[in-house]
Amino acid sequence: MITLAVQKSGRLSEKSVNLLKECGIQFENGGKDKLKAVASNFPMQMLFLRDDDIPECVADRIADIGIVGENIIVEKQREVQVIEKLGFARCRMSIAVPKAMEYKSAGDLKGRKIATSYPNILASFLKEKKVQAEIHEINGSVEIAPSIGLADAVFDIVSTGSTLMSNGLKEVETVMTSQAVLIAAPEQDAQKRALIDKLVFRMKSVRKAGQYKYILLNTPNEKIDTITNLLPGMKSPTIMPLAMKGWSSLHSVIREDDFWEIIEKLKDNGAEGILVIPIEKMIG
Ligand code: ATP
Ligand code: MG
């Protein structure tokens, strides 16, 4: 049996739970007050915690693994290893200053007061830039600190930048980028390791599937080569004759990112009846 720590309620929670469900793991999600759940079809239990507590919990082996943002791991400085990047909760950690402040380089932060909930990450950045500034630690509502005179600048999470903008701030330094990751204690016994590997294999398959689409189309036979060259498939596309003479059906897998560009080219080369279908799992 392994224990997985996930965020109880916040920006990581829903996606963490969905990922587990997509991995075929069934458990009662419980009510708001529930701290623990046991999977019914995988030897695993889940602990629902505040995200700040997850690195410590894993380092101290209260949980074997955990899902948390990279930002929290760097901030908490606990001994854990990242075993898989999960691709959600993407954000960056940036320094922002009031719009009117002139800012050319990190040197402009010298002697200033910077509000943050991430003092360790900020301290390493300032050290690296050899800048002496005052770190003012606050929990929550960091972005309003300059407007109420609590600080000269902020260091906080940014995703679109709209919160900064509405508080009259401009982003001037990106210190790190972050996404949700699966972490584990440095070592596990063989039995736990095997279960973790099994879970990681499933997560990889789910993630990979999300990045690809299955595509089917009809093509005149003389265009098969041209169209095949446009499709960087898993190996090579499947080609089947249609009942209509001179035409074939072609099946392949394409990357979601390449999708629109390829669709246009396919149409320009005579492809018809193009179907693009999501893939649920992708193995290997
Ligand atoms: P908790 O109550 O568990 O301590 P929290 O309020 O500290 O929660 P959340 O706001 O739920 O944290 O954010 C959790 C994580 O999600 C962050 O540490 C970060 O990795 C990521 N994250 C935060 N804000 C965003 C955002 N705007 N866009 C994308 N990811 C984000
Ligand atoms: Mg938190």
Tab-separated table of N, CA and C in Angstrom, residues 36-127:
chain	number	residue	atom	x	y	z
A	36	LYS	N	-8.852	11.769	4.342
A	36	LYS	CA	-8.270	10.524	3.868
A	36	LYS	C	-9.261	9.796	2.973
A	37	ALA	N	-8.753	9.102	1.961
A	37	ALA	CA	-9.618	8.239	1.153
A	37	ALA	C	-8.800	7.024	0.750
A	38	VAL	N	-9.447	5.885	0.653
A	38	VAL	CA	-8.739	4.673	0.256
A	38	VAL	C	-9.259	4.249	-1.110
A	39	ALA	N	-8.341	3.969	-2.038
A	39	ALA	CA	-8.755	3.537	-3.376
A	39	ALA	C	-9.331	2.133	-3.285
A	40	SER	N	-10.366	1.887	-4.111
A	40	SER	CA	-10.999	0.573	-4.019
A	40	SER	C	-10.359	-0.434	-4.973
A	41	ASN	N	-9.601	0.047	-5.964
A	41	ASN	CA	-9.066	-0.885	-6.957
A	41	ASN	C	-7.566	-0.695	-7.203
A	42	PHE	N	-6.887	-0.072	-6.260
A	42	PHE	CA	-5.427	0.101	-6.333
A	42	PHE	C	-4.938	0.218	-4.897
A	43	PRO	N	-3.808	-0.433	-4.547
A	43	PRO	CA	-3.374	-0.389	-3.143
A	43	PRO	C	-2.798	0.974	-2.769
A	44	MET	N	-3.693	1.945	-2.634
A	44	MET	CA	-3.240	3.310	-2.353
A	44	MET	C	-4.269	4.050	-1.503
A	45	GLN	N	-3.764	4.872	-0.596
A	45	GLN	CA	-4.666	5.793	0.109
A	45	GLN	C	-4.236	7.228	-0.178
A	46	MET	N	-5.191	8.141	-0.131
A	46	MET	CA	-4.909	9.546	-0.396
A	46	MET	C	-5.068	10.334	0.895
A	47	LEU	N	-4.136	11.283	1.103
A	47	LEU	CA	-4.275	12.231	2.212
A	47	LEU	C	-4.545	13.589	1.592
A	48	PHE	N	-5.546	14.301	2.087
A	48	PHE	CA	-5.871	15.623	1.558
A	48	PHE	C	-5.330	16.687	2.503
A	49	LEU	N	-4.337	17.461	2.010
A	49	LEU	CA	-3.617	18.405	2.873
A	49	LEU	C	-3.517	19.786	2.245
A	50	ARG	N	-3.021	20.766	2.994
A	50	ARG	CA	-2.667	22.055	2.397
A	50	ARG	C	-1.415	21.823	1.567
A	51	ASP	N	-1.301	22.504	0.449
A	51	ASP	CA	-0.157	22.225	-0.434
A	51	ASP	C	1.189	22.496	0.257
A	52	ASP	N	1.227	23.482	1.148
A	52	ASP	CA	2.468	23.819	1.853
A	52	ASP	C	3.010	22.650	2.681
A	53	ASP	N	2.102	21.774	3.124
A	53	ASP	CA	2.503	20.684	4.017
A	53	ASP	C	2.960	19.434	3.257
A	54	ILE	N	2.731	19.424	1.947
A	54	ILE	CA	3.004	18.194	1.194
A	54	ILE	C	4.501	17.825	1.119
A	55	PRO	N	5.426	18.777	0.829
A	55	PRO	CA	6.845	18.374	0.779
A	55	PRO	C	7.340	17.776	2.101
A	56	GLU	N	6.965	18.396	3.210
A	56	GLU	CA	7.403	17.916	4.510
A	56	GLU	C	6.833	16.528	4.799
A	57	CYS	N	5.574	16.373	4.454
A	57	CYS	CA	4.884	15.122	4.687
A	57	CYS	C	5.550	13.959	3.925
A	58	VAL	N	6.002	14.272	2.710
A	58	VAL	CA	6.679	13.248	1.897
A	58	VAL	C	8.101	13.026	2.418
A	59	ALA	N	8.796	14.115	2.744
A	59	ALA	CA	10.169	13.981	3.251
A	59	ALA	C	10.180	13.180	4.550
A	60	ASP	N	9.153	13.372	5.381
A	60	ASP	CA	9.057	12.650	6.654
A	60	ASP	C	8.380	11.291	6.513
A	61	ARG	N	8.042	10.919	5.287
A	61	ARG	CA	7.444	9.614	4.971
A	61	ARG	C	6.076	9.371	5.608
A	62	ILE	N	5.364	10.436	5.886
A	62	ILE	CA	3.964	10.271	6.299
A	62	ILE	C	3.185	9.880	5.050
A	63	ALA	N	3.596	10.447	3.926
A	63	ALA	CA	3.093	9.998	2.620
A	63	ALA	C	4.294	9.531	1.808
A	64	ASP	N	4.087	8.549	0.911
A	64	ASP	CA	5.202	8.066	0.081
A	64	ASP	C	5.425	8.985	-1.106
A	65	ILE	N	4.316	9.503	-1.626
A	65	ILE	CA	4.391	10.386	-2.790
A	65	ILE	C	3.407	11.544	-2.600
A	66	GLY	N	3.553	12.554	-3.436
A	66	GLY	CA	2.653	13.703	-3.323
A	66	GLY	C	2.564	14.445	-4.645
A	67	ILE	N	1.460	15.167	-4.827
A	67	ILE	CA	1.319	16.018	-6.013
A	67	ILE	C	1.320	17.460	-5.531
A	68	VAL	N	2.289	18.242	-6.042
A	68	VAL	CA	2.445	19.618	-5.563
A	68	VAL	C	3.143	20.459	-6.633
A	69	GLY	N	3.030	21.785	-6.510
A	69	GLY	CA	3.701	22.674	-7.465
A	69	GLY	C	5.207	22.705	-7.214
A	70	GLU	N	5.985	22.849	-8.295
A	70	GLU	CA	7.448	22.938	-8.158
A	70	GLU	C	7.841	24.118	-7.272
A	71	ASN	N	7.053	25.197	-7.341
A	71	ASN	CA	7.345	26.386	-6.538
A	71	ASN	C	7.379	26.055	-5.050
A	72	ILE	N	6.437	25.212	-4.617
A	72	ILE	CA	6.371	24.852	-3.198
A	72	ILE	C	7.580	23.980	-2.814
A	73	ILE	N	7.990	23.108	-3.730
A	73	ILE	CA	9.144	22.250	-3.425
A	73	ILE	C	10.405	23.087	-3.251
A	74	VAL	N	10.595	24.029	-4.178
A	74	VAL	CA	11.791	24.873	-4.089
A	74	VAL	C	11.747	25.721	-2.813
A	75	GLU	N	10.567	26.234	-2.494
A	75	GLU	CA	10.442	27.101	-1.317
A	75	GLU	C	10.690	26.323	-0.025
A	76	LYS	N	10.138	25.118	0.065
A	76	LYS	CA	10.180	24.396	1.347
A	76	LYS	C	11.517	23.716	1.603
A	77	GLN	N	12.310	23.526	0.553
A	77	GLN	CA	13.659	22.970	0.703
A	77	GLN	C	13.701	21.674	1.494
A	78	ARG	N	12.763	20.783	1.228
A	78	ARG	CA	12.783	19.481	1.895
A	78	ARG	C	13.384	18.457	0.951
A	79	GLU	N	13.866	17.360	1.537
A	79	GLU	CA	14.529	16.373	0.695
A	79	GLU	C	13.514	15.446	0.023
A	80	VAL	N	13.130	15.813	-1.178
A	80	VAL	CA	12.210	14.988	-1.954
A	80	VAL	C	12.717	14.945	-3.391
A	81	GLN	N	12.316	13.912	-4.127
A	81	GLN	CA	12.705	13.862	-5.540
A	81	GLN	C	11.466	14.016	-6.422
A	82	VAL	N	11.662	14.719	-7.533
A	82	VAL	CA	10.581	14.872	-8.500
A	82	VAL	C	10.623	13.646	-9.406
A	83	ILE	N	9.526	12.875	-9.429
A	83	ILE	CA	9.588	11.684	-10.278
A	83	ILE	C	8.821	11.834	-11.583
A	84	GLU	N	7.915	12.803	-11.659
A	84	GLU	CA	7.205	12.997	-12.918
A	84	GLU	C	6.620	14.395	-12.985
A	85	LYS	N	6.820	15.058	-14.126
A	85	LYS	CA	6.165	16.366	-14.313
A	85	LYS	C	4.760	16.098	-14.810
A	86	LEU	N	3.790	16.850	-14.287
A	86	LEU	CA	2.403	16.518	-14.599
A	86	LEU	C	1.720	17.495	-15.559
A	87	GLY	N	2.386	18.608	-15.848
A	87	GLY	CA	1.897	19.483	-16.926
A	87	GLY	C	0.700	20.369	-16.606
A	88	PHE	N	0.175	20.341	-15.390
A	88	PHE	CA	-0.915	21.281	-15.079
A	88	PHE	C	-0.462	22.280	-14.001
A	89	ALA	N	-1.351	23.226	-13.667
A	89	ALA	CA	-1.021	24.311	-12.715
A	89	ALA	C	0.273	25.017	-13.116
A	90	ARG	N	0.369	25.324	-14.404
A	90	ARG	CA	1.557	26.031	-14.881
A	90	ARG	C	1.469	27.496	-14.491
A	91	CYS	N	2.539	28.000	-13.938
A	91	CYS	CA	2.584	29.417	-13.570
A	91	CYS	C	4.038	29.824	-13.486
A	92	ARG	N	4.269	31.125	-13.262
A	92	ARG	CA	5.642	31.563	-13.067
A	92	ARG	C	5.690	32.384	-11.785
A	93	MET	N	6.878	32.507	-11.241
A	93	MET	CA	7.048	33.290	-10.024
A	93	MET	C	7.859	34.516	-10.410
A	94	SER	N	7.241	35.667	-10.209
A	94	SER	CA	7.865	36.887	-10.722
A	94	SER	C	7.918	37.998	-9.691
A	95	ILE	N	8.844	38.908	-9.953
A	95	ILE	CA	8.899	40.141	-9.166
A	95	ILE	C	8.125	41.195	-9.953
A	96	ALA	N	7.274	41.952	-9.256
A	96	ALA	CA	6.530	43.026	-9.898
A	96	ALA	C	6.693	44.296	-9.081
A	97	VAL	N	6.705	45.408	-9.776
A	97	VAL	CA	6.870	46.714	-9.107
A	97	VAL	C	5.755	47.650	-9.596
A	98	PRO	N	5.493	48.733	-8.873
A	98	PRO	CA	4.474	49.692	-9.354
A	98	PRO	C	4.832	50.191	-10.753
A	99	LYS	N	3.786	50.381	-11.571
A	99	LYS	CA	3.989	50.771	-12.980
A	99	LYS	C	4.907	51.969	-13.135
A	100	ALA	N	4.767	52.920	-12.218
A	100	ALA	CA	5.520	54.166	-12.348
A	100	ALA	C	7.006	54.007	-11.986
A	101	MET	N	7.361	52.946	-11.306
A	101	MET	CA	8.760	52.794	-10.877
A	101	MET	C	9.654	52.440	-12.071
A	102	GLU	N	10.772	53.136	-12.127
A	102	GLU	CA	11.702	52.835	-13.210
A	102	GLU	C	12.463	51.561	-12.854
A	103	TYR	N	12.531	50.632	-13.774
A	103	TYR	CA	13.211	49.367	-13.476
A	103	TYR	C	14.051	48.930	-14.671
A	104	LYS	N	15.356	48.828	-14.443
A	104	LYS	CA	16.226	48.372	-15.532
A	104	LYS	C	16.792	46.996	-15.234
A	105	SER	N	17.175	46.783	-13.968
A	105	SER	CA	17.753	45.489	-13.606
A	105	SER	C	17.493	45.231	-12.124
A	106	ALA	N	17.897	44.022	-11.688
A	106	ALA	CA	17.665	43.634	-10.293
A	106	ALA	C	18.301	44.624	-9.317
A	107	GLY	N	19.333	45.325	-9.747
A	107	GLY	CA	19.993	46.330	-8.912
A	107	GLY	C	19.025	47.407	-8.415
A	108	ASP	N	17.963	47.656	-9.193
A	108	ASP	CA	16.966	48.666	-8.801
A	108	ASP	C	16.157	48.248	-7.577
A	109	LEU	N	16.310	46.987	-7.156
A	109	LEU	CA	15.577	46.512	-5.973
A	109	LEU	C	16.363	46.790	-4.688
A	110	LYS	N	17.585	47.271	-4.857
A	110	LYS	CA	18.463	47.510	-3.706
A	110	LYS	C	17.785	48.395	-2.653
A	111	GLY	N	17.787	47.908	-1.403
A	111	GLY	CA	17.217	48.678	-0.290
A	111	GLY	C	15.702	48.723	-0.259
A	112	ARG	N	15.058	48.054	-1.202
A	112	ARG	CA	13.590	48.086	-1.257
A	112	ARG	C	12.995	46.973	-0.396
A	113	LYS	N	11.730	47.131	-0.106
A	113	LYS	CA	11.011	46.138	0.690
A	113	LYS	C	10.144	45.321	-0.270
A	114	ILE	N	10.344	44.017	-0.290
A	114	ILE	CA	9.601	43.170	-1.226
A	114	ILE	C	8.697	42.218	-0.443
A	115	ALA	N	7.396	42.277	-0.732
A	115	ALA	CA	6.434	41.410	-0.036
A	115	ALA	C	6.293	40.084	-0.782
A	116	THR	N	6.260	38.990	-0.042
A	116	THR	CA	6.115	37.674	-0.669
A	116	THR	C	5.666	36.612	0.321
A	117	SER	N	5.104	35.526	-0.216
A	117	SER	CA	4.845	34.334	0.609
A	117	SER	C	5.934	33.297	0.344
A	118	TYR	N	6.914	33.664	-0.476
A	118	TYR	CA	7.984	32.733	-0.855
A	118	TYR	C	9.358	33.327	-0.518
A	119	PRO	N	9.656	33.486	0.779
A	119	PRO	CA	10.901	34.159	1.158
A	119	PRO	C	12.168	33.423	0.727
A	120	ASN	N	12.149	32.097	0.712
A	120	ASN	CA	13.376	31.372	0.368
A	120	ASN	C	13.750	31.520	-1.109
A	121	ILE	N	12.739	31.401	-1.984
A	121	ILE	CA	13.030	31.539	-3.420
A	121	ILE	C	13.518	32.957	-3.703
A	122	LEU	N	12.850	33.925	-3.081
A	122	LEU	CA	13.241	35.327	-3.291
A	122	LEU	C	14.658	35.578	-2.768
A	123	ALA	N	14.949	35.027	-1.585
A	123	ALA	CA	16.282	35.229	-1.009
A	123	ALA	C	17.366	34.660	-1.919
A	124	SER	N	17.134	33.474	-2.512
A	124	SER	CA	18.174	32.924	-3.403
A	124	SER	C	18.346	33.784	-4.648
A	125	PHE	N	17.221	34.310	-5.148
A	125	PHE	CA	17.328	35.164	-6.334
A	125	PHE	C	18.153	36.416	-6.026
A	126	LEU	N	17.835	37.045	-4.896
A	126	LEU	CA	18.543	38.278	-4.535
A	126	LEU	C	20.030	38.000	-4.294
A	127	LYS	N	20.292	36.836	-3.689
A	127	LYS	CA	21.684	36.462	-3.418
A	127	LYS	C	22.446	36.280	-4.727
